[in-house]
mmCIF file with all atom_site columns, C-alpha atoms in Angstrom:
data_model
loop_
_atom_site.group_PDB
_atom_site.id
_atom_site.type_symbol
_atom_site.label_atom_id
_atom_site.label_alt_id
_atom_site.label_comp_id
_atom_site.label_asym_id
_atom_site.label_entity_id
_atom_site.label_seq_id
_atom_site.pdbx_PDB_ins_code
_atom_site.Cartn_x
_atom_site.Cartn_y
_atom_site.Cartn_z
_atom_site.occupancy
_atom_site.B_iso_or_equiv
_atom_site.pdbx_formal_charge
_atom_site.auth_seq_id
_atom_site.auth_comp_id
_atom_site.auth_asym_id
_atom_site.auth_atom_id
_atom_site.pdbx_PDB_model_num
ATOM 1   C CA . MET N 1 1   ? 123.639 93.825  123.184 1.00 71.00 ? 738 MET N CA 1
ATOM 2   C CA . ASP N 1 2   ? 123.353 95.998  120.088 1.00 77.00 ? 739 ASP N CA 1
ATOM 3   C CA . HIS N 1 3   ? 126.448 98.072  119.261 1.00 85.00 ? 740 HIS N CA 1
ATOM 4   C CA . ARG N 1 4   ? 124.421 101.288 119.543 1.00 93.00 ? 741 ARG N CA 1
ATOM 5   C CA . ILE N 1 5   ? 123.793 100.633 123.240 1.00 96.00 ? 742 ILE N CA 1
ATOM 6   C CA . VAL N 1 6   ? 126.986 101.449 125.110 1.00 96.00 ? 743 VAL N CA 1
ATOM 7   C CA . ARG N 1 7   ? 125.974 100.944 128.734 1.00 97.00 ? 744 ARG N CA 1
ATOM 8   C CA . ILE N 1 8   ? 122.845 100.286 130.802 1.00 98.00 ? 745 ILE N CA 1
ATOM 9   C CA . GLU N 1 9   ? 122.220 101.156 134.444 1.00 98.00 ? 746 GLU N CA 1
ATOM 10  C CA . LYS N 1 10  ? 119.329 99.945  136.577 1.00 98.00 ? 747 LYS N CA 1
ATOM 11  C CA . GLU N 1 11  ? 117.870 102.980 138.338 1.00 98.00 ? 748 GLU N CA 1
ATOM 12  C CA . THR N 1 12  ? 115.214 101.356 140.572 1.00 98.00 ? 749 THR N CA 1
ATOM 13  C CA . ASP N 1 13  ? 114.552 98.066  142.327 1.00 96.00 ? 750 ASP N CA 1
ATOM 14  C CA . TYR N 1 14  ? 110.808 97.455  142.518 1.00 96.00 ? 751 TYR N CA 1
ATOM 15  C CA . ARG N 1 15  ? 108.757 94.264  142.328 1.00 92.00 ? 752 ARG N CA 1
ATOM 16  C CA . PHE N 1 16  ? 106.712 94.768  139.167 1.00 93.00 ? 753 PHE N CA 1
ATOM 17  C CA . LEU N 1 17  ? 108.416 97.512  137.165 1.00 96.00 ? 754 LEU N CA 1
ATOM 18  C CA . ASN N 1 18  ? 111.855 99.094  136.970 1.00 98.00 ? 755 ASN N CA 1
ATOM 19  C CA . PHE N 1 19  ? 113.564 102.020 135.292 1.00 98.00 ? 756 PHE N CA 1
ATOM 20  C CA . TYR N 1 20  ? 116.753 101.684 133.244 1.00 98.00 ? 757 TYR N CA 1
ATOM 21  C CA . LYS N 1 21  ? 119.077 104.375 131.851 1.00 98.00 ? 758 LYS N CA 1
ATOM 22  C CA . MET N 1 22  ? 120.876 103.624 128.599 1.00 98.00 ? 759 MET N CA 1
ATOM 23  C CA . ASP N 1 23  ? 123.938 105.372 127.235 1.00 97.00 ? 760 ASP N CA 1
ATOM 24  C CA . VAL N 1 24  ? 123.422 105.085 123.487 1.00 97.00 ? 761 VAL N CA 1
ATOM 25  C CA . ARG N 1 25  ? 124.765 106.287 120.149 1.00 96.00 ? 762 ARG N CA 1
ATOM 26  C CA . HIS N 1 26  ? 122.478 107.531 117.397 1.00 95.00 ? 763 HIS N CA 1
ATOM 27  C CA . ARG N 1 27  ? 123.010 106.234 113.871 1.00 93.00 ? 764 ARG N CA 1
ATOM 28  C CA . ASN N 1 28  ? 125.222 109.263 113.173 1.00 94.00 ? 765 ASN N CA 1
ATOM 29  C CA . GLY N 1 29  ? 127.438 108.358 116.143 1.00 92.00 ? 766 GLY N CA 1
ATOM 30  C CA . LYS N 1 30  ? 126.220 111.143 118.431 1.00 96.00 ? 767 LYS N CA 1
ATOM 31  C CA . PRO N 1 31  ? 126.054 110.008 122.090 1.00 96.00 ? 768 PRO N CA 1
ATOM 32  C CA . SER N 1 32  ? 122.798 110.323 123.976 1.00 97.00 ? 769 SER N CA 1
ATOM 33  C CA . GLN N 1 33  ? 120.735 108.791 126.757 1.00 97.00 ? 770 GLN N CA 1
ATOM 34  C CA . TYR N 1 34  ? 117.529 106.762 126.609 1.00 97.00 ? 771 TYR N CA 1
ATOM 35  C CA . TYR N 1 35  ? 115.225 105.688 129.417 1.00 97.00 ? 772 TYR N CA 1
ATOM 36  C CA . VAL N 1 36  ? 113.270 102.433 129.506 1.00 97.00 ? 773 VAL N CA 1
ATOM 37  C CA . ALA N 1 37  ? 110.643 101.029 131.846 1.00 98.00 ? 774 ALA N CA 1
ATOM 38  C CA . SER N 1 38  ? 110.765 97.246  132.068 1.00 98.00 ? 775 SER N CA 1
ATOM 39  C CA . ARG N 1 39  ? 109.499 94.306  134.069 1.00 96.00 ? 776 ARG N CA 1
ATOM 40  C CA . ALA N 1 40  ? 113.016 92.859  133.881 1.00 97.00 ? 777 ALA N CA 1
ATOM 41  C CA . LYS N 1 41  ? 114.628 92.265  137.271 1.00 96.00 ? 778 LYS N CA 1
ATOM 42  C CA . SER N 1 42  ? 118.161 92.900  135.988 1.00 97.00 ? 779 SER N CA 1
ATOM 43  C CA . VAL N 1 43  ? 120.041 94.342  133.020 1.00 97.00 ? 780 VAL N CA 1
ATOM 44  C CA . ASP N 1 44  ? 120.680 90.841  131.667 1.00 97.00 ? 781 ASP N CA 1
ATOM 45  C CA . GLU N 1 45  ? 116.923 90.202  131.513 1.00 97.00 ? 782 GLU N CA 1
ATOM 46  C CA . LEU N 1 46  ? 116.246 93.227  129.297 1.00 97.00 ? 783 LEU N CA 1
ATOM 47  C CA . LYS N 1 47  ? 115.162 92.274  125.793 1.00 97.00 ? 784 LYS N CA 1
ATOM 48  C CA . ALA N 1 48  ? 117.688 94.776  124.413 1.00 96.00 ? 785 ALA N CA 1
ATOM 49  C CA . VAL N 1 49  ? 120.410 92.636  125.998 1.00 97.00 ? 786 VAL N CA 1
ATOM 50  C CA . ASN N 1 50  ? 119.289 89.037  125.495 1.00 96.00 ? 787 ASN N CA 1
ATOM 51  C CA . HIS N 1 51  ? 117.045 89.569  122.423 1.00 96.00 ? 788 HIS N CA 1
ATOM 52  C CA . LYS N 1 52  ? 114.566 87.012  123.751 1.00 96.00 ? 789 LYS N CA 1
ATOM 53  C CA . ASN N 1 53  ? 110.949 88.025  123.462 1.00 96.00 ? 790 ASN N CA 1
ATOM 54  C CA . LYS N 1 54  ? 109.715 86.210  126.543 1.00 93.00 ? 791 LYS N CA 1
ATOM 55  C CA . PRO N 1 55  ? 106.172 87.441  127.256 1.00 95.00 ? 792 PRO N CA 1
ATOM 56  C CA . ASP N 1 56  ? 105.703 89.408  130.433 1.00 95.00 ? 793 ASP N CA 1
ATOM 57  C CA . GLY N 1 57  ? 101.951 88.930  130.384 1.00 95.00 ? 794 GLY N CA 1
ATOM 58  C CA . VAL N 1 58  ? 98.894  87.673  128.575 1.00 97.00 ? 795 VAL N CA 1
ATOM 59  C CA . ILE N 1 59  ? 95.751  89.367  127.325 1.00 97.00 ? 796 ILE N CA 1
ATOM 60  C CA . ILE N 1 60  ? 92.586  87.330  126.867 1.00 98.00 ? 797 ILE N CA 1
ATOM 61  C CA . TYR N 1 61  ? 90.181  87.822  123.971 1.00 98.00 ? 798 TYR N CA 1
ATOM 62  C CA . ALA N 1 62  ? 87.062  85.866  124.981 1.00 98.00 ? 799 ALA N CA 1
ATOM 63  C CA . VAL N 1 63  ? 83.494  85.770  123.744 1.00 98.00 ? 800 VAL N CA 1
ATOM 64  C CA . TYR N 1 64  ? 80.451  84.942  125.828 1.00 98.00 ? 801 TYR N CA 1
ATOM 65  C CA . GLY N 1 65  ? 76.965  83.522  125.348 1.00 95.00 ? 802 GLY N CA 1
ATOM 66  C CA . ASP N 1 66  ? 75.332  80.760  123.332 1.00 94.00 ? 803 ASP N CA 1
ATOM 67  C CA . ASN N 1 67  ? 75.466  82.954  120.236 1.00 94.00 ? 804 ASN N CA 1
ATOM 68  C CA . LYS N 1 68  ? 79.025  84.119  120.941 1.00 95.00 ? 805 LYS N CA 1
ATOM 69  C CA . ASP N 1 69  ? 77.721  87.639  120.495 1.00 96.00 ? 806 ASP N CA 1
ATOM 70  C CA . ARG N 1 70  ? 79.262  89.323  123.524 1.00 98.00 ? 807 ARG N CA 1
ATOM 71  C CA . VAL N 1 71  ? 82.883  90.077  124.260 1.00 98.00 ? 808 VAL N CA 1
ATOM 72  C CA . VAL N 1 72  ? 84.363  90.003  127.767 1.00 98.00 ? 809 VAL N CA 1
ATOM 73  C CA . LEU N 1 73  ? 85.900  93.313  128.801 1.00 98.00 ? 810 LEU N CA 1
ATOM 74  C CA . VAL N 1 74  ? 87.050  94.883  132.025 1.00 98.00 ? 811 VAL N CA 1
ATOM 75  C CA . ARG N 1 75  ? 86.597  98.535  132.925 1.00 98.00 ? 812 ARG N CA 1
ATOM 76  C CA . GLN N 1 76  ? 89.571  99.173  135.157 1.00 97.00 ? 813 GLN N CA 1
ATOM 77  C CA . TYR N 1 77  ? 90.823  102.162 137.114 1.00 98.00 ? 814 TYR N CA 1
ATOM 78  C CA . ARG N 1 78  ? 94.385  103.028 136.077 1.00 97.00 ? 815 ARG N CA 1
ATOM 79  C CA . TYR N 1 79  ? 96.521  105.466 138.058 1.00 96.00 ? 816 TYR N CA 1
ATOM 80  C CA . PRO N 1 80  ? 98.434  106.855 135.022 1.00 95.00 ? 817 PRO N CA 1
ATOM 81  C CA . LEU N 1 81  ? 95.094  108.099 133.674 1.00 97.00 ? 818 LEU N CA 1
ATOM 82  C CA . GLY N 1 82  ? 93.396  108.924 136.952 1.00 98.00 ? 819 GLY N CA 1
ATOM 83  C CA . ASP N 1 83  ? 90.388  107.351 135.301 1.00 98.00 ? 820 ASP N CA 1
ATOM 84  C CA . TYR N 1 84  ? 88.819  104.137 134.085 1.00 98.00 ? 821 TYR N CA 1
ATOM 85  C CA . ILE N 1 85  ? 89.720  102.464 130.796 1.00 98.00 ? 822 ILE N CA 1
ATOM 86  C CA . TYR N 1 86  ? 88.257  99.522  128.906 1.00 98.00 ? 823 TYR N CA 1
ATOM 87  C CA . GLU N 1 87  ? 90.645  96.626  128.392 1.00 98.00 ? 824 GLU N CA 1
ATOM 88  C CA . PHE N 1 88  ? 90.699  92.900  127.886 1.00 98.00 ? 825 PHE N CA 1
ATOM 89  C CA . PRO N 1 89  ? 91.306  90.816  130.996 1.00 98.00 ? 826 PRO N CA 1
ATOM 90  C CA . ALA N 1 90  ? 95.065  90.482  131.344 1.00 97.00 ? 827 ALA N CA 1
ATOM 91  C CA . GLY N 1 91  ? 97.866  89.758  133.757 1.00 94.00 ? 828 GLY N CA 1
ATOM 92  C CA . LEU N 1 92  ? 101.426 88.691  134.301 1.00 93.00 ? 829 LEU N CA 1
ATOM 93  C CA . VAL N 1 93  ? 102.724 85.197  133.604 1.00 91.00 ? 830 VAL N CA 1
ATOM 94  C CA . GLU N 1 94  ? 103.901 83.497  136.769 1.00 90.00 ? 831 GLU N CA 1
ATOM 95  C CA . VAL N 1 95  ? 107.013 81.337  136.986 1.00 87.00 ? 832 VAL N CA 1
ATOM 96  C CA . GLY N 1 96  ? 106.291 77.818  135.715 1.00 87.00 ? 833 GLY N CA 1
ATOM 97  C CA . GLU N 1 97  ? 103.102 78.752  133.858 1.00 91.00 ? 834 GLU N CA 1
ATOM 98  C CA . ASN N 1 98  ? 102.530 78.334  130.154 1.00 91.00 ? 835 ASN N CA 1
ATOM 99  C CA . LEU N 1 99  ? 100.544 81.006  128.345 1.00 92.00 ? 836 LEU N CA 1
ATOM 100 C CA . MET N 1 100 ? 97.213  79.173  128.373 1.00 93.00 ? 837 MET N CA 1
ATOM 101 C CA . GLU N 1 101 ? 97.501  78.410  132.071 1.00 95.00 ? 838 GLU N CA 1
ATOM 102 C CA . ALA N 1 102 ? 98.264  82.053  132.786 1.00 95.00 ? 839 ALA N CA 1
ATOM 103 C CA . GLY N 1 103 ? 95.356  83.195  130.626 1.00 96.00 ? 840 GLY N CA 1
ATOM 104 C CA . ILE N 1 104 ? 92.848  80.842  132.258 1.00 97.00 ? 841 ILE N CA 1
ATOM 105 C CA . ARG N 1 105 ? 94.009  81.828  135.766 1.00 96.00 ? 842 ARG N CA 1
ATOM 106 C CA . GLU N 1 106 ? 94.061  85.587  135.158 1.00 96.00 ? 843 GLU N CA 1
ATOM 107 C CA . PHE N 1 107 ? 90.718  85.485  133.368 1.00 97.00 ? 844 PHE N CA 1
ATOM 108 C CA . HIS N 1 108 ? 89.050  83.794  136.328 1.00 97.00 ? 845 HIS N CA 1
ATOM 109 C CA . GLU N 1 109 ? 90.729  86.069  138.883 1.00 96.00 ? 846 GLU N CA 1
ATOM 110 C CA . GLU N 1 110 ? 89.601  89.244  137.131 1.00 97.00 ? 847 GLU N CA 1
ATOM 111 C CA . THR N 1 111 ? 86.123  88.202  135.991 1.00 98.00 ? 848 THR N CA 1
ATOM 112 C CA . GLY N 1 112 ? 85.043  85.113  137.959 1.00 97.00 ? 849 GLY N CA 1
ATOM 113 C CA . LEU N 1 113 ? 84.284  83.501  134.593 1.00 98.00 ? 850 LEU N CA 1
ATOM 114 C CA . TYR N 1 114 ? 85.690  80.262  133.233 1.00 98.00 ? 851 TYR N CA 1
ATOM 115 C CA . LEU N 1 115 ? 87.701  80.199  130.017 1.00 98.00 ? 852 LEU N CA 1
ATOM 116 C CA . GLU N 1 116 ? 87.716  77.384  127.490 1.00 97.00 ? 853 GLU N CA 1
ATOM 117 C CA . ALA N 1 117 ? 90.933  78.297  125.746 1.00 96.00 ? 854 ALA N CA 1
ATOM 118 C CA . VAL N 1 118 ? 91.156  77.825  121.980 1.00 96.00 ? 855 VAL N CA 1
ATOM 119 C CA . PRO N 1 119 ? 94.479  76.548  120.550 1.00 94.00 ? 856 PRO N CA 1
ATOM 120 C CA . ALA N 1 120 ? 95.726  78.953  117.899 1.00 94.00 ? 857 ALA N CA 1
ATOM 121 C CA . ASP N 1 121 ? 98.612  79.230  115.487 1.00 94.00 ? 858 ASP N CA 1
ATOM 122 C CA . ASP N 1 122 ? 101.716 81.075  116.676 1.00 94.00 ? 859 ASP N CA 1
ATOM 123 C CA . MET N 1 123 ? 100.954 83.979  114.351 1.00 94.00 ? 860 MET N CA 1
ATOM 124 C CA . PHE N 1 124 ? 97.932  84.795  116.536 1.00 95.00 ? 861 PHE N CA 1
ATOM 125 C CA . THR N 1 125 ? 99.460  84.127  119.958 1.00 95.00 ? 862 THR N CA 1
ATOM 126 C CA . LEU N 1 126 ? 103.098 85.225  119.795 1.00 95.00 ? 863 LEU N CA 1
ATOM 127 C CA . PRO N 1 127 ? 104.045 87.965  122.257 1.00 96.00 ? 864 PRO N CA 1
ATOM 128 C CA . ARG N 1 128 ? 103.798 91.468  120.781 1.00 96.00 ? 865 ARG N CA 1
ATOM 129 C CA . PHE N 1 129 ? 105.250 94.662  122.165 1.00 97.00 ? 866 PHE N CA 1
ATOM 130 C CA . THR N 1 130 ? 102.917 97.108  123.857 1.00 93.00 ? 867 THR N CA 1
ATOM 131 C CA . THR N 1 131 ? 104.380 100.644 123.965 1.00 94.00 ? 868 THR N CA 1
ATOM 132 C CA . ILE N 1 132 ? 107.819 100.191 122.486 1.00 94.00 ? 869 ILE N CA 1
ATOM 133 C CA . GLY N 1 133 ? 108.839 103.846 122.762 1.00 95.00 ? 870 GLY N CA 1
ATOM 134 C CA . MET N 1 134 ? 108.969 103.572 126.547 1.00 96.00 ? 871 MET N CA 1
ATOM 135 C CA . THR N 1 135 ? 109.024 99.889  127.537 1.00 97.00 ? 872 THR N CA 1
ATOM 136 C CA . ASP N 1 136 ? 110.177 96.472  126.344 1.00 98.00 ? 873 ASP N CA 1
ATOM 137 C CA . GLU N 1 137 ? 107.049 94.813  127.785 1.00 97.00 ? 874 GLU N CA 1
ATOM 138 C CA . SER N 1 138 ? 105.401 92.232  125.547 1.00 97.00 ? 875 SER N CA 1
ATOM 139 C CA . CYS N 1 139 ? 102.160 90.311  125.905 1.00 97.00 ? 876 CYS N CA 1
ATOM 140 C CA . ALA N 1 140 ? 100.898 87.131  124.302 1.00 96.00 ? 877 ALA N CA 1
ATOM 141 C CA . THR N 1 141 ? 97.232  86.649  123.415 1.00 97.00 ? 878 THR N CA 1
ATOM 142 C CA . VAL N 1 142 ? 95.001  83.804  124.602 1.00 97.00 ? 879 VAL N CA 1
ATOM 143 C CA . TYR N 1 143 ? 91.629  83.210  122.927 1.00 97.00 ? 880 TYR N CA 1
ATOM 144 C CA . GLY N 1 144 ? 88.614  81.386  124.256 1.00 97.00 ? 881 GLY N CA 1
ATOM 145 C CA . TYR N 1 145 ? 84.973  80.985  125.148 1.00 98.00 ? 882 TYR N CA 1
ATOM 146 C CA . ALA N 1 146 ? 83.746  82.291  128.497 1.00 98.00 ? 883 ALA N CA 1
ATOM 147 C CA . SER N 1 147 ? 81.090  80.772  130.712 1.00 97.00 ? 884 SER N CA 1
ATOM 148 C CA . GLY N 1 148 ? 79.703  81.264  134.185 1.00 97.00 ? 885 GLY N CA 1
ATOM 149 C CA . ILE N 1 149 ? 78.489  84.294  136.103 1.00 97.00 ? 886 ILE N CA 1
ATOM 150 C CA . PRO N 1 150 ? 80.657  87.407  136.498 1.00 97.00 ? 887 PRO N CA 1
ATOM 151 C CA . ASP N 1 151 ? 82.105  87.637  139.997 1.00 95.00 ? 888 ASP N CA 1
ATOM 152 C CA . SER N 1 152 ? 84.557  90.241  141.272 1.00 94.00 ? 889 SER N CA 1
ATOM 153 C CA . SER N 1 153 ? 85.350  88.476  144.548 1.00 92.00 ? 890 SER N CA 1
ATOM 154 C CA . PHE N 1 154 ? 88.557  86.911  143.160 1.00 91.00 ? 891 PHE N CA 1
ATOM 155 C CA . GLN N 1 155 ? 90.144  90.286  142.398 1.00 93.00 ? 892 GLN N CA 1
ATOM 156 C CA . GLU N 1 156 ? 93.044  91.642  144.445 1.00 91.00 ? 893 GLU N CA 1
ATOM 157 C CA . GLU N 1 157 ? 92.358  94.520  146.821 1.00 93.00 ? 894 GLU N CA 1
ATOM 158 C CA . SER N 1 158 ? 94.550  96.789  144.692 1.00 93.00 ? 895 SER N CA 1
ATOM 159 C CA . GLU N 1 159 ? 92.327  96.195  141.661 1.00 94.00 ? 896 GLU N CA 1
ATOM 160 C CA . ASP N 1 160 ? 89.300  98.312  140.809 1.00 96.00 ? 897 ASP N CA 1
ATOM 161 C CA . ILE N 1 161 ? 87.723  96.306  137.993 1.00 97.00 ? 898 ILE N CA 1
ATOM 162 C CA . GLN N 1 162 ? 84.192  96.183  136.617 1.00 97.00 ? 899 GLN N CA 1
ATOM 163 C CA . ILE N 1 163 ? 83.294  93.191  134.430 1.00 98.00 ? 900 ILE N CA 1
ATOM 164 C CA . VAL N 1 164 ? 81.551  94.032  131.157 1.00 98.00 ? 901 VAL N CA 1
ATOM 165 C CA . LEU N 1 165 ? 79.860  91.613  128.744 1.00 98.00 ? 902 LEU N CA 1
ATOM 166 C CA . ALA N 1 166 ? 79.466  93.862  125.734 1.00 98.00 ? 903 ALA N CA 1
ATOM 167 C CA . ASP N 1 167 ? 77.304  93.178  122.683 1.00 97.00 ? 904 ASP N CA 1
ATOM 168 C CA . ARG N 1 168 ? 78.000  94.941  119.397 1.00 97.00 ? 905 ARG N CA 1
ATOM 169 C CA . THR N 1 169 ? 75.818  97.919  120.246 1.00 98.00 ? 906 THR N CA 1
ATOM 170 C CA . GLU N 1 170 ? 77.710  98.478  123.477 1.00 98.00 ? 907 GLU N CA 1
ATOM 171 C CA . VAL N 1 171 ? 81.062  97.930  121.751 1.00 98.00 ? 908 VAL N CA 1
ATOM 172 C CA . ARG N 1 172 ? 80.232  100.713 119.291 1.00 98.00 ? 909 ARG N CA 1
ATOM 173 C CA . ARG N 1 173 ? 79.367  103.018 122.161 1.00 98.00 ? 910 ARG N CA 1
ATOM 174 C CA . ILE N 1 174 ? 82.542  102.164 124.020 1.00 98.00 ? 911 ILE N CA 1
ATOM 175 C CA . LEU N 1 175 ? 84.734  102.838 120.986 1.00 98.00 ? 912 LEU N CA 1
ATOM 176 C CA . LYS N 1 176 ? 83.038  106.195 120.413 1.00 98.00 ? 913 LYS N CA 1
ATOM 177 C CA . GLU N 1 177 ? 82.805  107.458 123.974 1.00 98.00 ? 914 GLU N CA 1
ATOM 178 C CA . GLU N 1 178 ? 85.243  105.744 126.338 1.00 98.00 ? 915 GLU N CA 1
ATOM 179 C CA . ASN N 1 179 ? 88.936  105.345 127.091 1.00 98.00 ? 916 ASN N CA 1
ATOM 180 C CA . VAL N 1 180 ? 90.032  102.091 125.420 1.00 98.00 ? 917 VAL N CA 1
ATOM 181 C CA . ALA N 1 181 ? 93.437  100.395 125.423 1.00 97.00 ? 918 ALA N CA 1
ATOM 182 C CA . ILE N 1 182 ? 94.717  100.294 121.852 1.00 95.00 ? 919 ILE N CA 1
ATOM 183 C CA . MET N 1 183 ? 95.237  96.507  121.716 1.00 93.00 ? 920 MET N CA 1
ATOM 184 C CA . CYS N 1 184 ? 91.672  96.070  122.891 1.00 97.00 ? 921 CYS N CA 1
ATOM 185 C CA . ALA N 1 185 ? 90.317  98.678  120.472 1.00 98.00 ? 922 ALA N CA 1
ATOM 186 C CA . TYR N 1 186 ? 91.718  96.910  117.408 1.00 96.00 ? 923 TYR N CA 1
ATOM 187 C CA . MET N 1 187 ? 90.198  93.591  118.426 1.00 96.00 ? 924 MET N CA 1
ATOM 188 C CA . LEU N 1 188 ? 86.857  95.263  119.165 1.00 98.00 ? 925 LEU N CA 1
ATOM 189 C CA . MET N 1 189 ? 86.873  96.652  115.627 1.00 97.00 ? 926 MET N CA 1
ATOM 190 C CA . HIS N 1 190 ? 87.425  93.087  114.440 1.00 95.00 ? 927 HIS N CA 1
ATOM 191 C CA . PHE N 1 191 ? 84.590  91.864  116.678 1.00 97.00 ? 928 PHE N CA 1
ATOM 192 C CA . LEU N 1 192 ? 82.218  94.435  115.165 1.00 96.00 ? 929 LEU N CA 1
ATOM 193 C CA . ASN N 1 193 ? 82.924  93.268  111.641 1.00 93.00 ? 930 ASN N CA 1
ATOM 194 C CA . THR N 1 194 ? 82.800  89.505  112.159 1.00 92.00 ? 931 THR N CA 1
ATOM 195 C CA . GLU N 1 195 ? 79.853  87.349  111.169 1.00 88.00 ? 932 GLU N CA 1
ATOM 196 C CA . GLY N 1 196 ? 79.335  84.133  113.105 1.00 89.00 ? 933 GLY N CA 1
ATOM 197 C CA . ASP N 1 197 ? 81.955  83.009  115.602 1.00 94.00 ? 934 ASP N CA 1
ATOM 198 C CA . PRO N 1 198 ? 84.365  85.913  116.340 1.00 95.00 ? 935 PRO N CA 1
ATOM 199 C CA . LEU N 1 199 ? 87.096  83.353  117.062 1.00 95.00 ? 936 LEU N CA 1
ATOM 200 C CA . GLY N 1 200 ? 86.694  81.607  113.725 1.00 93.00 ? 937 GLY N CA 1
ATOM 201 C CA . PHE N 1 201 ? 89.818  83.272  112.370 1.00 92.00 ? 938 PHE N CA 1
ATOM 202 C CA . VAL N 1 202 ? 92.075  81.515  114.895 1.00 91.00 ? 939 VAL N CA 1
ATOM 203 C CA . LYS N 1 203 ? 90.350  78.143  114.451 1.00 77.00 ? 940 LYS N CA 1
ATOM 204 C CA . ASN N 1 204 ? 90.379  78.068  110.646 1.00 65.00 ? 941 ASN N CA 1
ATOM 205 C CA . ARG N 1 205 ? 94.089  77.514  110.252 1.00 57.00 ? 942 ARG N CA 1
#
């Protein structure tokens, strides 16, 4: 644990997300408190303690169609917003799964589509932190080609997800008019400005 973190207490004990209170010292030595939301089950599992960036989840950047000219999105209701937001299909990594397995499973569960995952260099897939000011959550990225017919019947009853196969015209509209998760927004900007296969950048290593 970093010397600036004096003590950590677990405040809640929930299945998917917990709240931790940190007694910390600022760089000038002044004591303070900091609060962190985490998917860690215990203090020892916090990334601030073990410094291991084990991904909590995966997001899936997939393109669809013979011309690879549509991107697979989900429009999902999120309680913190009280509204819908556009995101990539995503989910938590289960015990014993590798990242590709988790990506293929979550993609099918959320969209009913099948994912042909594309191997990519670590620089494209390594877990990255999501909202580091409030959580230590990190997600890895899986890339691939989607096929099949969208089907919402595999979704959990707690999920309110609409499957969207967006071409570039629709992507422009979404970016201008809709709520969009920031990780998704950056990749959609990339999608808009790519000629040919949008996944070419991960394949041309």
